[in-house]
Coordinates of C-alpha atoms in Angstrom, one line a residue:
X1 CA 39.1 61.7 149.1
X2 CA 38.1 64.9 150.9
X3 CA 40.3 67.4 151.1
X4 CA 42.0 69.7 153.7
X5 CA 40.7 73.3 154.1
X6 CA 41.3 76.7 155.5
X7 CA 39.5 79.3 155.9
X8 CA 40.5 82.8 156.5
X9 CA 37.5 85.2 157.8
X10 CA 38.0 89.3 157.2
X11 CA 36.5 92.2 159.2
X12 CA 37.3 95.5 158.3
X13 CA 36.8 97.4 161.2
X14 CA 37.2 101.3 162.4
X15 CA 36.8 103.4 165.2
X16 CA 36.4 101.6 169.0
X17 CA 35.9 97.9 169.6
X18 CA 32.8 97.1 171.4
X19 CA 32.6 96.5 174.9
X20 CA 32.7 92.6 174.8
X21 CA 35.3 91.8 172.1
X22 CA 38.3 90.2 173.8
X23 CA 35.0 87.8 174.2
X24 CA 34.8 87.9 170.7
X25 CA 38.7 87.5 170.4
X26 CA 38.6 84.3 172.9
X27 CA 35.8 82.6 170.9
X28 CA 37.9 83.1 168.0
X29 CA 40.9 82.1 169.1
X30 CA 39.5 78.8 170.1
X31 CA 38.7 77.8 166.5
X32 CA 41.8 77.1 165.3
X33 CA 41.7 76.3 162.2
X34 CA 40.4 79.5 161.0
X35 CA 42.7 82.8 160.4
X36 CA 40.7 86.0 161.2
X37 CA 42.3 89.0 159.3
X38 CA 41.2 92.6 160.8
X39 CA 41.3 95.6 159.3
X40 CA 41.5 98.3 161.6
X41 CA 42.9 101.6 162.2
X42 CA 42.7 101.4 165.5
X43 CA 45.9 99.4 167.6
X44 CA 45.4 96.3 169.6
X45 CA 47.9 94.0 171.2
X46 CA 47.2 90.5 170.0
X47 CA 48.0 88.0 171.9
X48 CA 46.6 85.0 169.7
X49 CA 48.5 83.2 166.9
X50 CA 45.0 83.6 164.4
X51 CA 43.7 86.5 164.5
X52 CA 45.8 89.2 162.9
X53 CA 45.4 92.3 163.2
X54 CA 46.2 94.2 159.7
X55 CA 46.6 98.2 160.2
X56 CA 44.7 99.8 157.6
X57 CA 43.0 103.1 157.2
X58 CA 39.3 103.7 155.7
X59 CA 40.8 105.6 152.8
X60 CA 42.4 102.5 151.8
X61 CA 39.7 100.4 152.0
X62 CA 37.9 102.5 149.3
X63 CA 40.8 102.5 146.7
X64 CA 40.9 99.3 147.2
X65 CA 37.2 99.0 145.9
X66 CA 37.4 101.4 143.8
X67 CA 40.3 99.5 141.7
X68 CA 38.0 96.7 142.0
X69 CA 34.8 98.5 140.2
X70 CA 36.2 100.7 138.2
X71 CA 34.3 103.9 139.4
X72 CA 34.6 105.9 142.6
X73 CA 32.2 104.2 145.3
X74 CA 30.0 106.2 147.5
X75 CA 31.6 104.8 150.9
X76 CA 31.5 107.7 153.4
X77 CA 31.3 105.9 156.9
X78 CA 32.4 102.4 158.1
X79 CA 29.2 100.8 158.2
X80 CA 28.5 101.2 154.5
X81 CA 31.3 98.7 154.0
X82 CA 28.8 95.9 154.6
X83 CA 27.5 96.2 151.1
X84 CA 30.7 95.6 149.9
X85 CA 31.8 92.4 152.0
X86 CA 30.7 90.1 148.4
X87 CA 33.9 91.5 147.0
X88 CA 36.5 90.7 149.9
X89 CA 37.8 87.4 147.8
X90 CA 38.4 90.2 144.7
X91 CA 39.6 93.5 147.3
X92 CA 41.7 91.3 149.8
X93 CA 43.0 88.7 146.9
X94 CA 46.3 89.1 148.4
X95 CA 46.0 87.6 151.7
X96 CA 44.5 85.0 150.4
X97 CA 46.7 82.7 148.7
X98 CA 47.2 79.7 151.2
X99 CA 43.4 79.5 152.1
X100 CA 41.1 77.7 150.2
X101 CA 38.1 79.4 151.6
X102 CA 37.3 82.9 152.4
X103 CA 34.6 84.3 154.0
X104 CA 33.3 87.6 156.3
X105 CA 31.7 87.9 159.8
X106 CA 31.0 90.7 162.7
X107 CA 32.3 91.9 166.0
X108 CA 28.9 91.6 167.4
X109 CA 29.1 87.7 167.1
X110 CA 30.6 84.8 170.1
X111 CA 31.7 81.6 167.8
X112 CA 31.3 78.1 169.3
X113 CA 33.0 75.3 167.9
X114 CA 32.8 76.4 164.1
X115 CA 34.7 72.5 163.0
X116 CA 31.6 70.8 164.0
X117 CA 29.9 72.9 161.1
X118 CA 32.3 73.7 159.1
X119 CA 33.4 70.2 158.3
X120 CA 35.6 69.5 155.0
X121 CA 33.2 67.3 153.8
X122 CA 31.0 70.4 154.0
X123 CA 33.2 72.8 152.6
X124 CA 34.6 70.9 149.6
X125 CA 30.4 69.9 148.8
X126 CA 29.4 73.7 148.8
X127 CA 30.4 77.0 146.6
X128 CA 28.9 78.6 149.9
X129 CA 27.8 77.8 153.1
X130 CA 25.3 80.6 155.1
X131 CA 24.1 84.0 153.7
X132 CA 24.4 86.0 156.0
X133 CA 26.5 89.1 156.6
X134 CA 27.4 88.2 160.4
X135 CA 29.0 85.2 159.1
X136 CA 29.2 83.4 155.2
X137 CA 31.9 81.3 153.6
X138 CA 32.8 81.0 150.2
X139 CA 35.4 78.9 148.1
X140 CA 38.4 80.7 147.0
X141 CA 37.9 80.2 143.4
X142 CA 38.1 83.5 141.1
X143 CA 34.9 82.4 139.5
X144 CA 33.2 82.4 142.6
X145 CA 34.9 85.4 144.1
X146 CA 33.0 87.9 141.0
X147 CA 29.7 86.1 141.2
X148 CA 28.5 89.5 143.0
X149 CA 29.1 91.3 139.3
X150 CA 26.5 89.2 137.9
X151 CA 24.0 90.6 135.6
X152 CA 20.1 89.7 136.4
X153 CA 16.6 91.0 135.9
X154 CA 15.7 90.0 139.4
X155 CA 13.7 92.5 141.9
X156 CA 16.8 93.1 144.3
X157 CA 19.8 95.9 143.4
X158 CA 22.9 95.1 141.1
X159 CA 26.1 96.5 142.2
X160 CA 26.2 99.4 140.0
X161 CA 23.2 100.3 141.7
X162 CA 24.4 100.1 145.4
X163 CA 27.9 101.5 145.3
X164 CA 26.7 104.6 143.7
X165 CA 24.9 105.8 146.9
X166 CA 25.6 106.5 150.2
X167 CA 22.4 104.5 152.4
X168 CA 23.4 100.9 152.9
X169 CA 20.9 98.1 150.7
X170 CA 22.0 95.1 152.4
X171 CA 23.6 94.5 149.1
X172 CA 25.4 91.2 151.0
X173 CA 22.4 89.7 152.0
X174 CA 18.5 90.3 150.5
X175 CA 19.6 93.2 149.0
X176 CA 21.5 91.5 146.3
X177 CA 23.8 88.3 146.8
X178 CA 20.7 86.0 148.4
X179 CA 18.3 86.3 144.6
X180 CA 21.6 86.5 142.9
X181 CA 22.9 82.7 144.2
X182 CA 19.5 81.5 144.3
X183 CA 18.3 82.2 141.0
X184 CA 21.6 81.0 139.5
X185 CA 21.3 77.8 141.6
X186 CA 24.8 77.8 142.8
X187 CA 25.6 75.2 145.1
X188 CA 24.8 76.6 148.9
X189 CA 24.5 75.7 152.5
X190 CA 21.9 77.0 154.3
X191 CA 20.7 76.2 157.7
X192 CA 19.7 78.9 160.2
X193 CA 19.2 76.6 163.1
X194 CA 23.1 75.9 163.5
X195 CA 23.3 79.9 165.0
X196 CA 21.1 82.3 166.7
X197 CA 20.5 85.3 164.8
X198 CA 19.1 87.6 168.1
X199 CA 16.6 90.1 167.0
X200 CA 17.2 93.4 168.1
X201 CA 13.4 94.4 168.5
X202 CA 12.5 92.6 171.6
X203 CA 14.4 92.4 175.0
X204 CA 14.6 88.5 175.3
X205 CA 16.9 86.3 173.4
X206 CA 14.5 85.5 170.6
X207 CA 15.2 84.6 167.0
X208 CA 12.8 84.3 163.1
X209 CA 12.4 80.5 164.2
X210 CA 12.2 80.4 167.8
X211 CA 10.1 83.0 169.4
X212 CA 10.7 81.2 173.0
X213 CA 13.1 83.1 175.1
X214 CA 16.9 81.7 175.3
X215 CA 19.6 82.1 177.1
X216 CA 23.4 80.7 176.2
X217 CA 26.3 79.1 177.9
X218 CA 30.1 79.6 176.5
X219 CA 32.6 76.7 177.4
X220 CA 35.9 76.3 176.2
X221 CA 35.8 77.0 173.2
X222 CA 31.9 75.7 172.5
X223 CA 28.3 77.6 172.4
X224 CA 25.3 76.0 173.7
X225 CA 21.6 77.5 174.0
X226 CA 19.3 76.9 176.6
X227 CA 15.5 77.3 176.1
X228 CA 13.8 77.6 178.8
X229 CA 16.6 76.9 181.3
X230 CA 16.6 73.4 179.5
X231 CA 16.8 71.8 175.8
X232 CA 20.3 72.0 175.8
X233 CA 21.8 72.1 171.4
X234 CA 25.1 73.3 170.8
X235 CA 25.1 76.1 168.4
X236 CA 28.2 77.5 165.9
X237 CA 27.7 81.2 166.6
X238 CA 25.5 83.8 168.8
X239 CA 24.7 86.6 167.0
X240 CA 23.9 89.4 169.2
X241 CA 23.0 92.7 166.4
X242 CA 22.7 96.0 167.9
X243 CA 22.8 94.9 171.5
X244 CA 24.5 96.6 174.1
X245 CA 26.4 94.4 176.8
X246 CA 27.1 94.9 179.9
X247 CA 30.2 92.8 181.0
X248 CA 30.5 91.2 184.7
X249 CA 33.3 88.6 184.1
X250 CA 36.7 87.6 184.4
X251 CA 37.0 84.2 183.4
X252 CA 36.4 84.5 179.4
X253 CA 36.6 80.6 178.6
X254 CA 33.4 80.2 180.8
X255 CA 30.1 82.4 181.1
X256 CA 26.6 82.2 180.4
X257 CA 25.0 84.9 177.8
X258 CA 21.5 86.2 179.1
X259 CA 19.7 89.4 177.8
X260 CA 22.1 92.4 177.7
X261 CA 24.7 90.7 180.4
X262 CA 27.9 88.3 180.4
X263 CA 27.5 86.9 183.6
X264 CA 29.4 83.8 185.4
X265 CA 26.1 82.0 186.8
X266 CA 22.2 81.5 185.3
X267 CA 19.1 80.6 187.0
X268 CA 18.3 77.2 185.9
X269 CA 14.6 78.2 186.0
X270 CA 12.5 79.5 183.0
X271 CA 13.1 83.0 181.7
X272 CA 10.6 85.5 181.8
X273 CA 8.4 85.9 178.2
X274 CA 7.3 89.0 179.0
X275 CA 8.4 91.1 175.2
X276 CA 9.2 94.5 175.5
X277 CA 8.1 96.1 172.0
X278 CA 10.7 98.7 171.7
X279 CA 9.7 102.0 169.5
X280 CA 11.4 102.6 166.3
X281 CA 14.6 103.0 166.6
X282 CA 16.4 107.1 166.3
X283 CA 18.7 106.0 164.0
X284 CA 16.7 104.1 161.7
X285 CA 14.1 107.3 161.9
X286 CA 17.3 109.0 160.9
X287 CA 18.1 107.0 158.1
X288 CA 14.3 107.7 156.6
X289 CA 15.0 111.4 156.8
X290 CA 18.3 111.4 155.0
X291 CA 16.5 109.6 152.4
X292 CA 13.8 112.1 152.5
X293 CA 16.3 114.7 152.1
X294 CA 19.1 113.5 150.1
X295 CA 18.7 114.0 146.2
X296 CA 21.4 110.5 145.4
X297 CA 19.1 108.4 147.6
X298 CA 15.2 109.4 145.7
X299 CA 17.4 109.4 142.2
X300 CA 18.4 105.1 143.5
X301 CA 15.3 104.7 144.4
X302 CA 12.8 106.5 141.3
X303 CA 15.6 104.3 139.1
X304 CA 15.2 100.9 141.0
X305 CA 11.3 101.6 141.1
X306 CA 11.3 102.4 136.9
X307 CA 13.7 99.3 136.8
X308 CA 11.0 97.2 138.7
X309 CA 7.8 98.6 136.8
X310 CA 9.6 97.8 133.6
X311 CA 9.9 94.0 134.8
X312 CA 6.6 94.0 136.3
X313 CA 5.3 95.0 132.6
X314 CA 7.3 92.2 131.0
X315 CA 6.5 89.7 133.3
X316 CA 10.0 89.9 134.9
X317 CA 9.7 91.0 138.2
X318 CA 10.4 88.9 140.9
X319 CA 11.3 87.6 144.5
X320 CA 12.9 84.9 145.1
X321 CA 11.2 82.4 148.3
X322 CA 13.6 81.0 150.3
X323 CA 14.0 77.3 151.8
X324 CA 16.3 77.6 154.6
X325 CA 15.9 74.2 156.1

C-alpha cells in the first residue's frame, strides 16, 4: 500500500524579493500539497494558506548551524547559506514533525504542477528525488537527514572543509552531496528533463540537454515549454538562475516566459538562435580576486589540493560520472 506524503520545502531568504516573486508565490500556491516555509527578515503579507512566511534574522540562521556542527561556521552573507541547505532536515528539525519529506528550492524558480512528479509512489520508492540546489527532496528520516556528515575519500569537499571558509563550494550539489549519495548508492531520483535548468551564459532559453531555444507557457497552476514555438511537454519547474526579469503582466495564473520578459502573448513562430556569448561575469571576476587575496580561501584550497595529491598517490582519487537519465 503506498503511502500518503507531505512535503514541506524551506528557503531562507534575506534582503529584497526579486522582481517576479508573487509569480513565484502564485506557482507555489497552486501546489497544494506542499508547505513552503520562508525564512526571511524581510515582512510580507501572505495571502496563501501554504506558504508561511517565518520571521527570522541571519544571525539566527548561523546559531542555528552552528549548534548543528559544533564549531562557528564561516557564514558572512546570505548567499553562502547554499552550502548549508544539506542540513535543513537537522537545522529546521522543528518544523518538521508532520511532513514526511523535506526538501529546499530558490526564489528564482516558477513550479508547474509538482503532483505529476512528485507522485507517492515516487516519494515512498526514493531516499531522494533531484540534486539540485534550485529544488531536491529528501525523506524525513534522521538517518537521512546527517548523510551530509559522511566521511569519504572522494575528490569533492567534506563539510568540515566548506563551513570553515567564507567562498561558497556548491557544497549541496558537485561540491559535496552529488559523490557523497552516489558513491554510497543511496536510493535517488534523478531526471533533468522533468525541469529546465536555464543557463545563465547565453541570452536564449537554453539548457545542458537542449541547446535549442525555448520559450514557456504558465497556466493555472501547470508549466509547459515550447521549442521552437511548438513540441509542447509539460515541465515541473523553470529555473531561471541569475536572470533578470522584466514583468509586463497582470493576470499571474496565465503568461508565457520568453527571454528576460513575463509577457501575456508569444509569437507562435520560431525563436531567434542567434547566442549572445556574454563576457565573464564582474562578480564571478570578483570572486577570483577575493580568493586571490584572501589568506582562509589559498589555506582551503593548498589543504583540499594536498588532500587530493595524497589520494591521487594511493590510488584514491576520484570523480564520480553521473547517469542522469
Amino acid at each position: 500500500m503506498i503511502q500518503r506524503t507531505k512535503i514541506a520545502l524551506i528557503m531562507p531568504y534575506f534582503g529584497n524579493f526579486p522582481n517576479y516573486f508573487a509569480l513565484w508565490e502564485c506557482s507555489a500556491s497552486k501546489n497544494r500539497d506542499i508547505d513552503f516555509l520562508v525564512f526571511t527578515n524581510y515582512p510580507r503579507e501572505n495571502s496563501y494558506k501554504n506558504i508561511i512566511y517565518i520571521q527570522c534574522e541571519f544571525h539566527e540562521i548561523k546559531k542555528r548551524i552552528e549548534r548543528e556542527i559544533g564549531f562557528p561556521p564561516m557564514l558572512t552573507n546570505a548567499y553562502k547559506i547554499v552550502d548549508y541547505k544539506p542540513l535543513y532536515g537537522c537545522i529546521f528539525h522543528e518544523y518538521l514533525k508532520d511532513y514526511s519529506h523535506w526538501g529546499y528550492c530558490d526564489s528564482d524558480v516558477i513550479f508547474g504542477d509538482l503532483s505529476k512528479f512528485l507522485t507517492d509512489a515516487r516519494l515512498n520508492t526514493y531516499d531522494r528525488i533531484y540534486q539540485h540546489g534550485h529544488l531536491c527532496i529528501y525523506k524525513n528520516e534522521h538517518n537521512i537527514n546527517y548523510r551530509w556528515k559522511t566521511e569519504h575519500n572522494l575528490i569533492s569537499y567534506n563539510y568540515k572543509e566548506v563551513f570553515k571558509v567564507k567562498g561558497v563550494k556548491m557544497f549541496d550539489e558537485r561540491g559535496g552531496m552529488w559523490d557523497i549519495w552516489k558513491e554510497n548508492q543511496w536510493s535517488q531520483y534523478l531526471n533533468d528533463k522533468e525541469f529546465a535548468d536555464i543557463l545563465p551564459t547565453k541570452h536564449e532559453f537554453t539548457t545542458s540537454w537542449n541547446s535549442n531555444p525555448m520559450c514557456f507557457h504558465y497556466q493555472s497552476g501547470h508549466l509547459y515549454k515550447y521549442k521552437n514555438g511548438i513540441n509542447k511537454t509539460e515541465l515541473a519547474y523553470l529555473h531561471l538562475q541569475k536572470r533578470k526579469m522584466e514583468v509586463q503582466i497582470t493576470n499571474h495564473d496565465d503568461f508565457f516566459i520568453k527571454p528576460n520578459l513575463f509577457c501575456s502573448t508569444i509569437d507562435a513562430s520560431p525563436i531567434s538562435i542567434t547566442q549572445i556569448k556574454q563576457p565573464i561575469r564582474p562578480n564571478k571576476l570578483k570572486r577570483i580576486v577575493n580568493i586571490c587575496f584572501n589568506f582562509d580561501e589559498i589555506r582551503f584550497h593548498i589543504k583540499v589540493a594536498f588532500r587530493r595529491f595524497v589520494m591521487y598517490i594511493k590510488g584514491e582519487n576520484r570523480h564520480i560520472k553521473y547517469e542522469l537519465y
